[in-house]
mmCIF file of C-alpha atoms and ligand atoms in Angstrom:
data_model
loop_
_atom_site.group_PDB
_atom_site.id
_atom_site.type_symbol
_atom_site.label_atom_id
_atom_site.label_comp_id
_atom_site.label_asym_id
_atom_site.label_seq_id
_atom_site.Cartn_x
_atom_site.Cartn_y
_atom_site.Cartn_z
ATOM 1 C CA MET A 77 0.314 0.110 -0.029
ATOM 2 C CA SER A 78 1.457 3.396 -0.724
ATOM 3 C CA ASP A 79 2.093 6.671 2.041
ATOM 4 C CA ARG A 80 -1.189 8.303 3.367
ATOM 5 C CA THR A 81 -1.190 11.784 2.348
ATOM 6 C CA ILE A 82 -3.603 13.500 4.043
ATOM 7 C CA GLU A 83 -5.617 16.773 2.556
ATOM 8 C CA ILE A 84 -7.963 18.616 5.221
ATOM 9 C CA ARG A 85 -10.411 21.387 4.119
ATOM 10 C CA PRO A 86 -12.761 23.581 7.352
ATOM 11 C CA ASP A 87 -16.066 21.601 6.398
ATOM 12 C CA LYS A 88 -17.813 19.558 3.869
ATOM 13 C CA ASN A 89 -18.806 21.771 1.336
ATOM 14 C CA GLU A 90 -15.385 22.725 0.575
ATOM 15 C CA LEU A 91 -13.812 19.296 0.721
ATOM 16 C CA ALA A 92 -16.239 18.244 -1.664
ATOM 17 C CA ALA A 93 -14.938 21.153 -4.041
ATOM 18 C CA ALA A 94 -11.400 20.220 -3.593
ATOM 19 C CA ILE A 95 -12.216 16.439 -4.249
ATOM 20 C CA ALA A 96 -13.995 17.372 -7.165
ATOM 21 C CA GLU A 97 -11.119 19.941 -8.980
ATOM 22 C CA ALA A 98 -8.647 16.792 -7.752
ATOM 23 C CA LEU A 99 -10.889 14.643 -9.414
ATOM 24 C CA GLU A 100 -11.451 16.768 -12.860
ATOM 25 C CA GLN A 101 -7.872 16.323 -13.158
ATOM 26 C CA ALA A 102 -7.141 12.538 -12.666
ATOM 27 C CA VAL A 103 -9.389 11.775 -15.431
ATOM 28 C CA ASP A 104 -7.785 14.355 -17.224
ATOM 29 C CA ALA A 105 -4.247 12.729 -16.680
ATOM 30 C CA ALA A 106 -5.956 9.576 -17.428
ATOM 31 C CA LEU A 107 -6.835 10.828 -20.878
ATOM 32 C CA ARG A 108 -3.839 11.892 -21.493
ATOM 33 C CA ARG A 109 -1.788 8.803 -20.832
ATOM 34 C CA GLY A 110 -3.738 7.656 -23.432
ATOM 35 C CA ARG A 111 -5.963 5.239 -21.586
ATOM 36 C CA ASN A 112 -9.575 5.588 -20.592
ATOM 37 C CA ALA A 113 -10.452 6.913 -17.354
ATOM 38 C CA HIS A 114 -12.291 4.614 -15.012
ATOM 39 C CA ILE A 115 -13.968 6.284 -11.488
ATOM 40 C CA ALA A 116 -15.305 4.105 -9.180
ATOM 41 C CA LEU A 117 -17.899 6.008 -6.778
ATOM 42 C CA THR A 118 -19.215 5.693 -2.920
ATOM 43 C CA GLY A 119 -22.316 5.858 -1.557
ATOM 44 C CA GLY A 120 -23.391 8.122 1.816
ATOM 45 C CA SER A 121 -23.936 11.439 2.031
ATOM 46 C CA MET A 122 -19.954 12.364 1.147
ATOM 47 C CA GLY A 123 -20.219 10.307 -2.458
ATOM 48 C CA GLN A 124 -23.581 12.972 -3.484
ATOM 49 C CA GLU A 125 -21.459 16.136 -1.949
ATOM 50 C CA LEU A 126 -18.598 14.631 -4.089
ATOM 51 C CA MET A 127 -21.474 13.833 -7.380
ATOM 52 C CA LYS A 128 -22.820 17.659 -7.098
ATOM 53 C CA ALA A 129 -19.104 19.578 -6.728
ATOM 54 C CA TRP A 130 -18.372 17.569 -9.973
ATOM 55 C CA VAL A 131 -21.635 17.575 -12.059
ATOM 56 C CA ALA A 132 -20.957 21.770 -11.356
ATOM 57 C CA ARG A 133 -17.471 21.848 -12.650
ATOM 58 C CA ALA A 134 -17.654 19.327 -15.465
ATOM 59 C CA ASP A 135 -17.906 20.801 -19.161
ATOM 60 C CA ASP A 136 -18.364 19.855 -23.072
ATOM 61 C CA GLU A 137 -14.502 20.172 -23.335
ATOM 62 C CA ARG A 138 -13.409 16.483 -21.810
ATOM 63 C CA ASP A 139 -14.687 13.492 -24.491
ATOM 64 C CA TRP A 140 -16.561 11.642 -21.260
ATOM 65 C CA THR A 141 -17.151 8.324 -23.687
ATOM 66 C CA ARG A 142 -13.577 7.476 -22.364
ATOM 67 C CA VAL A 143 -14.527 7.899 -19.227
ATOM 68 C CA HIS A 144 -16.325 4.685 -16.792
ATOM 69 C CA ILE A 145 -18.297 4.802 -13.782
ATOM 70 C CA TRP A 146 -18.094 2.010 -11.214
ATOM 71 C CA TRP A 147 -19.042 1.268 -8.195
ATOM 72 C CA GLY A 148 -17.253 0.170 -4.802
ATOM 73 C CA ASP A 149 -20.493 -1.362 -2.862
ATOM 74 C CA GLU A 150 -24.107 -1.596 -3.714
ATOM 75 C CA ARG A 151 -27.085 -1.692 -1.331
ATOM 76 C CA PHE A 152 -28.927 -4.869 -3.392
ATOM 77 C CA VAL A 153 -32.583 -3.035 -3.003
ATOM 78 C CA PRO A 154 -34.547 -2.800 -6.662
ATOM 79 C CA ALA A 155 -33.389 -0.995 -9.345
ATOM 80 C CA GLY A 156 -34.237 2.790 -8.510
ATOM 81 C CA ASP A 157 -34.988 2.171 -4.974
ATOM 82 C CA ASP A 158 -34.106 5.367 -2.735
ATOM 83 C CA ASP A 159 -31.686 3.376 -0.925
ATOM 84 C CA ARG A 160 -29.664 2.484 -3.434
ATOM 85 C CA ASN A 161 -25.938 4.274 -4.260
ATOM 86 C CA ASP A 162 -26.566 4.094 -7.642
ATOM 87 C CA LYS A 163 -29.878 6.228 -7.278
ATOM 88 C CA GLN A 164 -28.193 8.597 -5.144
ATOM 89 C CA ALA A 165 -25.083 9.512 -7.633
ATOM 90 C CA ASP A 166 -28.304 10.018 -9.746
ATOM 91 C CA ASP A 167 -30.491 12.442 -7.990
ATOM 92 C CA ALA A 168 -27.075 14.478 -7.638
ATOM 93 C CA GLY A 169 -26.861 14.810 -11.118
ATOM 94 C CA LEU A 170 -24.187 12.042 -12.402
ATOM 95 C CA LYS A 171 -26.654 11.660 -15.904
ATOM 96 C CA LYS A 172 -25.303 15.395 -16.441
ATOM 97 C CA LEU A 173 -21.535 14.629 -16.797
ATOM 98 C CA GLY A 174 -21.866 13.137 -20.164
ATOM 99 C CA VAL A 175 -20.739 9.979 -19.931
ATOM 100 C CA PRO A 176 -22.552 7.587 -21.960
ATOM 101 C CA ALA A 177 -25.052 5.392 -20.504
ATOM 102 C CA ASN A 178 -23.390 2.603 -21.432
ATOM 103 C CA ASN A 179 -20.047 3.115 -19.225
ATOM 104 C CA VAL A 180 -22.155 3.780 -16.436
ATOM 105 C CA HIS A 181 -21.250 0.038 -14.723
ATOM 106 C CA ARG A 182 -24.225 -0.022 -12.221
ATOM 107 C CA MET A 183 -24.087 -3.086 -9.712
ATOM 108 C CA PRO A 184 -27.125 -5.337 -10.060
ATOM 109 C CA SER A 185 -30.540 -4.558 -8.155
ATOM 110 C CA SER A 186 -32.380 -7.324 -6.252
ATOM 111 C CA ASP A 187 -35.067 -7.197 -9.824
ATOM 112 C CA ASP A 188 -32.011 -9.339 -11.439
ATOM 113 C CA GLY A 189 -31.933 -12.563 -9.857
ATOM 114 C CA ASP A 190 -30.186 -13.600 -6.268
ATOM 115 C CA VAL A 191 -27.068 -11.615 -4.910
ATOM 116 C CA ALA A 192 -24.764 -14.203 -5.398
ATOM 117 C CA ALA A 193 -26.186 -13.861 -9.140
ATOM 118 C CA GLY A 194 -25.781 -10.768 -8.559
ATOM 119 C CA ALA A 195 -21.830 -11.041 -7.521
ATOM 120 C CA GLU A 196 -20.549 -13.183 -10.337
ATOM 121 C CA ALA A 197 -22.669 -10.459 -13.175
ATOM 122 C CA TYR A 198 -20.363 -7.690 -11.737
ATOM 123 C CA ALA A 199 -17.451 -9.538 -11.466
ATOM 124 C CA GLN A 200 -17.606 -10.384 -15.203
ATOM 125 C CA GLU A 201 -18.358 -6.703 -16.030
ATOM 126 C CA LEU A 202 -15.016 -5.609 -14.001
ATOM 127 C CA ALA A 203 -12.973 -8.897 -16.252
ATOM 128 C CA GLU A 204 -14.293 -7.662 -19.706
ATOM 129 C CA PHE A 205 -12.562 -4.524 -18.780
ATOM 130 C CA THR A 206 -9.217 -5.579 -17.567
ATOM 131 C CA ASP A 207 -6.330 -3.962 -18.713
ATOM 132 C CA VAL A 208 -4.159 -5.532 -21.573
ATOM 133 C CA THR A 209 -1.326 -4.788 -19.401
ATOM 134 C CA ALA A 210 -3.118 -8.015 -17.058
ATOM 135 C CA VAL A 211 -3.357 -10.490 -19.498
ATOM 136 C CA GLY A 212 -0.595 -13.492 -18.391
ATOM 137 C CA LEU A 213 -0.857 -12.719 -14.850
ATOM 138 C CA PRO A 214 -3.494 -15.222 -13.214
ATOM 139 C CA GLU A 215 -2.847 -13.613 -9.956
ATOM 140 C CA LYS A 216 -3.958 -10.180 -10.561
ATOM 141 C CA PRO A 217 -7.391 -9.897 -10.313
ATOM 142 C CA GLN A 218 -9.511 -9.356 -13.473
ATOM 143 C CA MET A 219 -10.590 -5.905 -13.700
ATOM 144 C CA PRO A 220 -9.699 -2.447 -14.915
ATOM 145 C CA THR A 221 -7.474 -0.232 -12.794
ATOM 146 C CA PHE A 222 -9.393 2.192 -11.396
ATOM 147 C CA ASP A 223 -7.590 5.705 -11.951
ATOM 148 C CA VAL A 224 -9.635 6.506 -8.174
ATOM 149 C CA LEU A 225 -11.499 4.512 -6.077
ATOM 150 C CA MET A 226 -13.382 6.982 -3.461
ATOM 151 C CA LEU A 227 -14.313 5.007 -0.730
ATOM 152 C CA GLY A 228 -16.879 6.560 2.747
ATOM 153 C CA VAL A 229 -15.762 5.346 5.697
ATOM 154 C CA GLY A 230 -18.845 4.801 8.398
ATOM 155 C CA PRO A 231 -18.435 5.099 11.890
ATOM 156 C CA ASP A 232 -17.572 2.081 12.334
ATOM 157 C CA GLY A 233 -14.913 2.060 10.123
ATOM 158 C CA HIS A 234 -16.483 0.217 7.207
ATOM 159 C CA VAL A 235 -15.694 1.138 3.922
ATOM 160 C CA ALA A 236 -17.361 -0.376 0.730
ATOM 161 C CA SER A 237 -19.587 -3.134 2.182
ATOM 162 C CA LEU A 238 -16.476 -4.303 4.112
ATOM 163 C CA PHE A 239 -17.785 -4.276 7.745
ATOM 164 C CA PRO A 240 -14.919 -4.353 10.843
ATOM 165 C CA GLY A 241 -15.792 -8.139 12.784
ATOM 166 C CA HIS A 242 -17.749 -9.473 9.503
ATOM 167 C CA ARG A 243 -17.070 -12.561 7.995
ATOM 168 C CA ASP A 244 -17.505 -11.303 4.451
ATOM 169 C CA GLN A 245 -15.233 -8.812 4.478
ATOM 170 C CA LEU A 246 -12.534 -12.382 4.465
ATOM 171 C CA VAL A 247 -13.574 -13.530 0.717
ATOM 172 C CA ASP A 248 -10.377 -12.626 -1.208
ATOM 173 C CA ARG A 249 -10.586 -15.642 -4.062
ATOM 174 C CA VAL A 250 -13.071 -12.899 -6.303
ATOM 175 C CA THR A 251 -13.562 -9.492 -6.953
ATOM 176 C CA VAL A 252 -17.015 -8.899 -5.735
ATOM 177 C CA VAL A 253 -18.739 -10.719 -2.179
ATOM 178 C CA ALA A 254 -22.221 -11.081 -2.032
ATOM 179 C CA VAL A 255 -22.873 -9.719 1.629
ATOM 180 C CA GLN A 256 -25.169 -11.307 3.777
ATOM 181 C CA ASP A 257 -26.244 -10.217 7.557
ATOM 182 C CA ALA A 258 -24.421 -6.357 6.955
ATOM 183 C CA PRO A 259 -24.843 -4.718 10.410
ATOM 184 C CA LYS A 260 -25.849 -1.746 8.757
ATOM 185 C CA PRO A 261 -29.159 -1.875 6.689
ATOM 186 C CA PRO A 262 -29.761 -2.803 4.653
ATOM 187 C CA PRO A 263 -28.773 -6.510 5.342
ATOM 188 C CA THR A 264 -27.600 -7.452 1.683
ATOM 189 C CA ARG A 265 -25.334 -6.028 -0.454
ATOM 190 C CA LEU A 266 -22.494 -6.333 -3.126
ATOM 191 C CA SER A 267 -19.224 -4.784 -2.558
ATOM 192 C CA LEU A 268 -15.761 -5.511 -4.124
ATOM 193 C CA THR A 269 -13.441 -7.471 -1.866
ATOM 194 C CA PHE A 270 -10.005 -6.047 -0.096
ATOM 195 C CA PRO A 271 -8.189 -7.679 -3.404
ATOM 196 C CA ALA A 272 -10.213 -5.603 -5.548
ATOM 197 C CA LEU A 273 -10.274 -2.464 -3.946
ATOM 198 C CA ALA A 274 -6.310 -3.266 -3.224
ATOM 199 C CA GLU A 275 -6.256 -2.567 -7.385
ATOM 200 C CA ALA A 276 -6.867 0.929 -7.739
ATOM 201 C CA ARG A 277 -4.267 3.268 -8.534
ATOM 202 C CA GLU A 278 -5.095 6.223 -6.053
ATOM 203 C CA VAL A 279 -7.920 5.657 -3.472
ATOM 204 C CA TRP A 280 -9.652 8.113 -2.377
ATOM 205 C CA LEU A 281 -11.057 7.779 1.357
ATOM 206 C CA MET A 282 -13.623 10.711 1.743
ATOM 207 C CA VAL A 283 -14.472 11.554 5.125
ATOM 208 C CA ALA A 284 -16.595 14.804 6.983
ATOM 209 C CA GLY A 285 -18.075 15.020 10.257
ATOM 210 C CA GLU A 286 -17.347 14.696 14.185
ATOM 211 C CA ASP A 287 -18.875 11.346 14.341
ATOM 212 C CA LYS A 288 -16.699 9.915 11.975
ATOM 213 C CA ALA A 289 -13.287 11.278 14.177
ATOM 214 C CA ASP A 290 -13.201 7.991 16.505
ATOM 215 C CA ALA A 291 -13.758 5.831 12.938
ATOM 216 C CA VAL A 292 -10.204 7.917 11.701
ATOM 217 C CA ALA A 293 -8.211 8.126 14.375
ATOM 218 C CA THR A 294 -8.559 4.136 14.609
ATOM 219 C CA ALA A 295 -7.444 3.891 10.950
ATOM 220 C CA PHE A 296 -4.491 5.736 11.423
ATOM 221 C CA SER A 297 -3.291 3.752 14.388
ATOM 222 C CA SER A 298 -4.516 0.383 13.549
ATOM 223 C CA SER A 299 -4.047 -2.400 10.992
ATOM 224 C CA ASP A 300 -6.402 -4.649 11.568
ATOM 225 C CA PRO A 301 -9.589 -4.927 8.772
ATOM 226 C CA MET A 302 -11.604 -7.221 11.732
ATOM 227 C CA GLU A 303 -10.814 -4.030 13.702
ATOM 228 C CA CYS A 304 -11.210 -1.220 10.857
ATOM 229 C CA PRO A 305 -11.404 -1.940 7.456
ATOM 230 C CA ALA A 306 -10.895 1.274 6.417
ATOM 231 C CA SER A 307 -7.683 1.140 8.268
ATOM 232 C CA VAL A 308 -6.005 -1.486 5.762
ATOM 233 C CA VAL A 309 -7.132 0.209 2.387
ATOM 234 C CA GLY A 310 -4.853 2.212 0.066
ATOM 235 C CA GLY A 311 -3.754 2.404 -3.953
ATOM 236 C CA GLN A 312 -0.831 1.324 -5.813
ATOM 237 C CA VAL A 313 0.545 5.027 -6.330
ATOM 238 C CA SER A 314 -0.908 7.242 -3.638
ATOM 239 C CA THR A 315 -3.590 6.895 -0.683
ATOM 240 C CA THR A 316 -5.453 10.058 0.349
ATOM 241 C CA TRP A 317 -7.475 10.988 3.052
ATOM 242 C CA TRP A 318 -10.347 13.903 2.712
ATOM 243 C CA LEU A 319 -10.932 15.105 5.499
ATOM 244 C CA ASP A 320 -12.695 18.254 6.764
ATOM 245 C CA THR A 321 -11.901 19.603 10.197
ATOM 246 C CA ALA A 322 -13.718 18.089 12.498
ATOM 247 C CA ALA A 323 -13.238 14.386 11.167
ATOM 248 C CA ALA A 324 -9.560 15.104 11.561
ATOM 249 C CA SER A 325 -9.976 16.158 14.902
ATOM 250 C CA LYS A 326 -8.627 12.876 16.692
ATOM 251 C CA VAL A 327 -5.685 12.001 14.200
ATOM 252 C CA GLU A 328 -2.499 13.927 16.034
ATOM 253 C CA GLN A 329 -3.999 12.355 19.096
ATOM 254 C CA SER A 330 -4.183 9.284 18.642
HETATM 255 C C1 6PG B 514 -24.010 2.324 2.573
HETATM 256 C C2 6PG B 514 -23.011 3.511 2.466
HETATM 257 C C3 6PG B 514 -21.877 3.999 3.252
HETATM 258 C C4 6PG B 514 -21.375 4.983 2.995
HETATM 259 C C5 6PG B 514 -20.982 4.953 4.533
HETATM 260 C C6 6PG B 514 -20.580 7.001 4.691
HETATM 261 O O1 6PG B 514 -23.815 1.565 1.515
HETATM 262 O O2 6PG B 514 -24.861 2.339 3.614
HETATM 263 O O3 6PG B 514 -22.534 3.458 1.003
HETATM 264 O O4 6PG B 514 -20.694 2.552 3.024
HETATM 265 O O5 6PG B 514 -20.257 5.023 2.164
HETATM 266 O O6 6PG B 514 -21.500 5.209 5.619
HETATM 267 O O7 6PG B 514 -21.219 7.756 4.391
HETATM 268 P P1 6PG B 514 -21.043 9.137 4.850
HETATM 269 O O8 6PG B 514 -20.235 9.608 3.827
HETATM 270 O O9 6PG B 514 -23.059 9.186 4.582
HETATM 271 O O10 6PG B 514 -20.688 9.237 6.107
#
C-alpha cells in the first residue's frame, strides 16, 4: 500500500469542492496517458456531495465517452430504489456529466436475481474491462485499474460494504462479494473485496463530520481489517485521506 497523504478542508462543502477539482485532474491525466479513465464511486452523503461538486465543474471539453463509472459497493434492493447508491448518484446529477449510459457500470439489483448471481455478474463485467497489461498474470484480479477509487468511511470504520468483525470481508478469491447480514441496513449488499480495492491506482477516503473522528483515528492507529476495514485500504500509487476539520480532529492525538 502506498503512503498516506492527508488533505484537510474546513467543512464538507469545501472538501467536496477540492475533491471534485482533484477528480477532474485525475480524469484528464488518465485521458492524456491515452487510456480510458475508470472511476469508482462511493455511496453515502460524502459521495453525493462529491457528485454535486463534480457536476458543477463538468464541461463539454472532455471526451466523456472515454470515462467509465463503477461502484465500490451497492445495496441489494430493487433498481431505482432511493436506498441504492447509484440512485443517490443519479439524484446528485450523475447523468449531467456526459458519461454515456453504457459506460455507467451499475451493480445488479434485487430485480436481477439473487445476490450471489449479482456478485458473479458484476465480477464478469469488471473482468471484461481488464487492462491488456494484466493478461498472463492470473494472480492479478481480473478488473480494470481504477484511476480513482473513492470510499466513504462509516463511524464503525467500514469501507464499501466490508464491515468490522464481519466474515464476508475475508472473501479474497473473487473481486465481488455477496454480503449477507450486514450490520448496517439493508443487510444484503454487493461489495468489492479487499484485493479488488487494492488494485486501484489512487484510493481516496472521503470523510466529514465529528461523528467520524474516532473511526479516522482508529484507521490511522490500526492495521487490522477486522477492527477497522478502513485501516488497510490503499492505492497502488497513492492513498489520500480527504478530511474536514471535524473528522481530522482526533488524528494527531492517536
Ligand atoms: C452504504 C454507504 C456507506 C457510506 C459510509 C459513509 O452503502 O451504506 O454507501 O458505506 O459510504 O457509511 O457514509 P457518509 O459519507 O454518509 O458518512
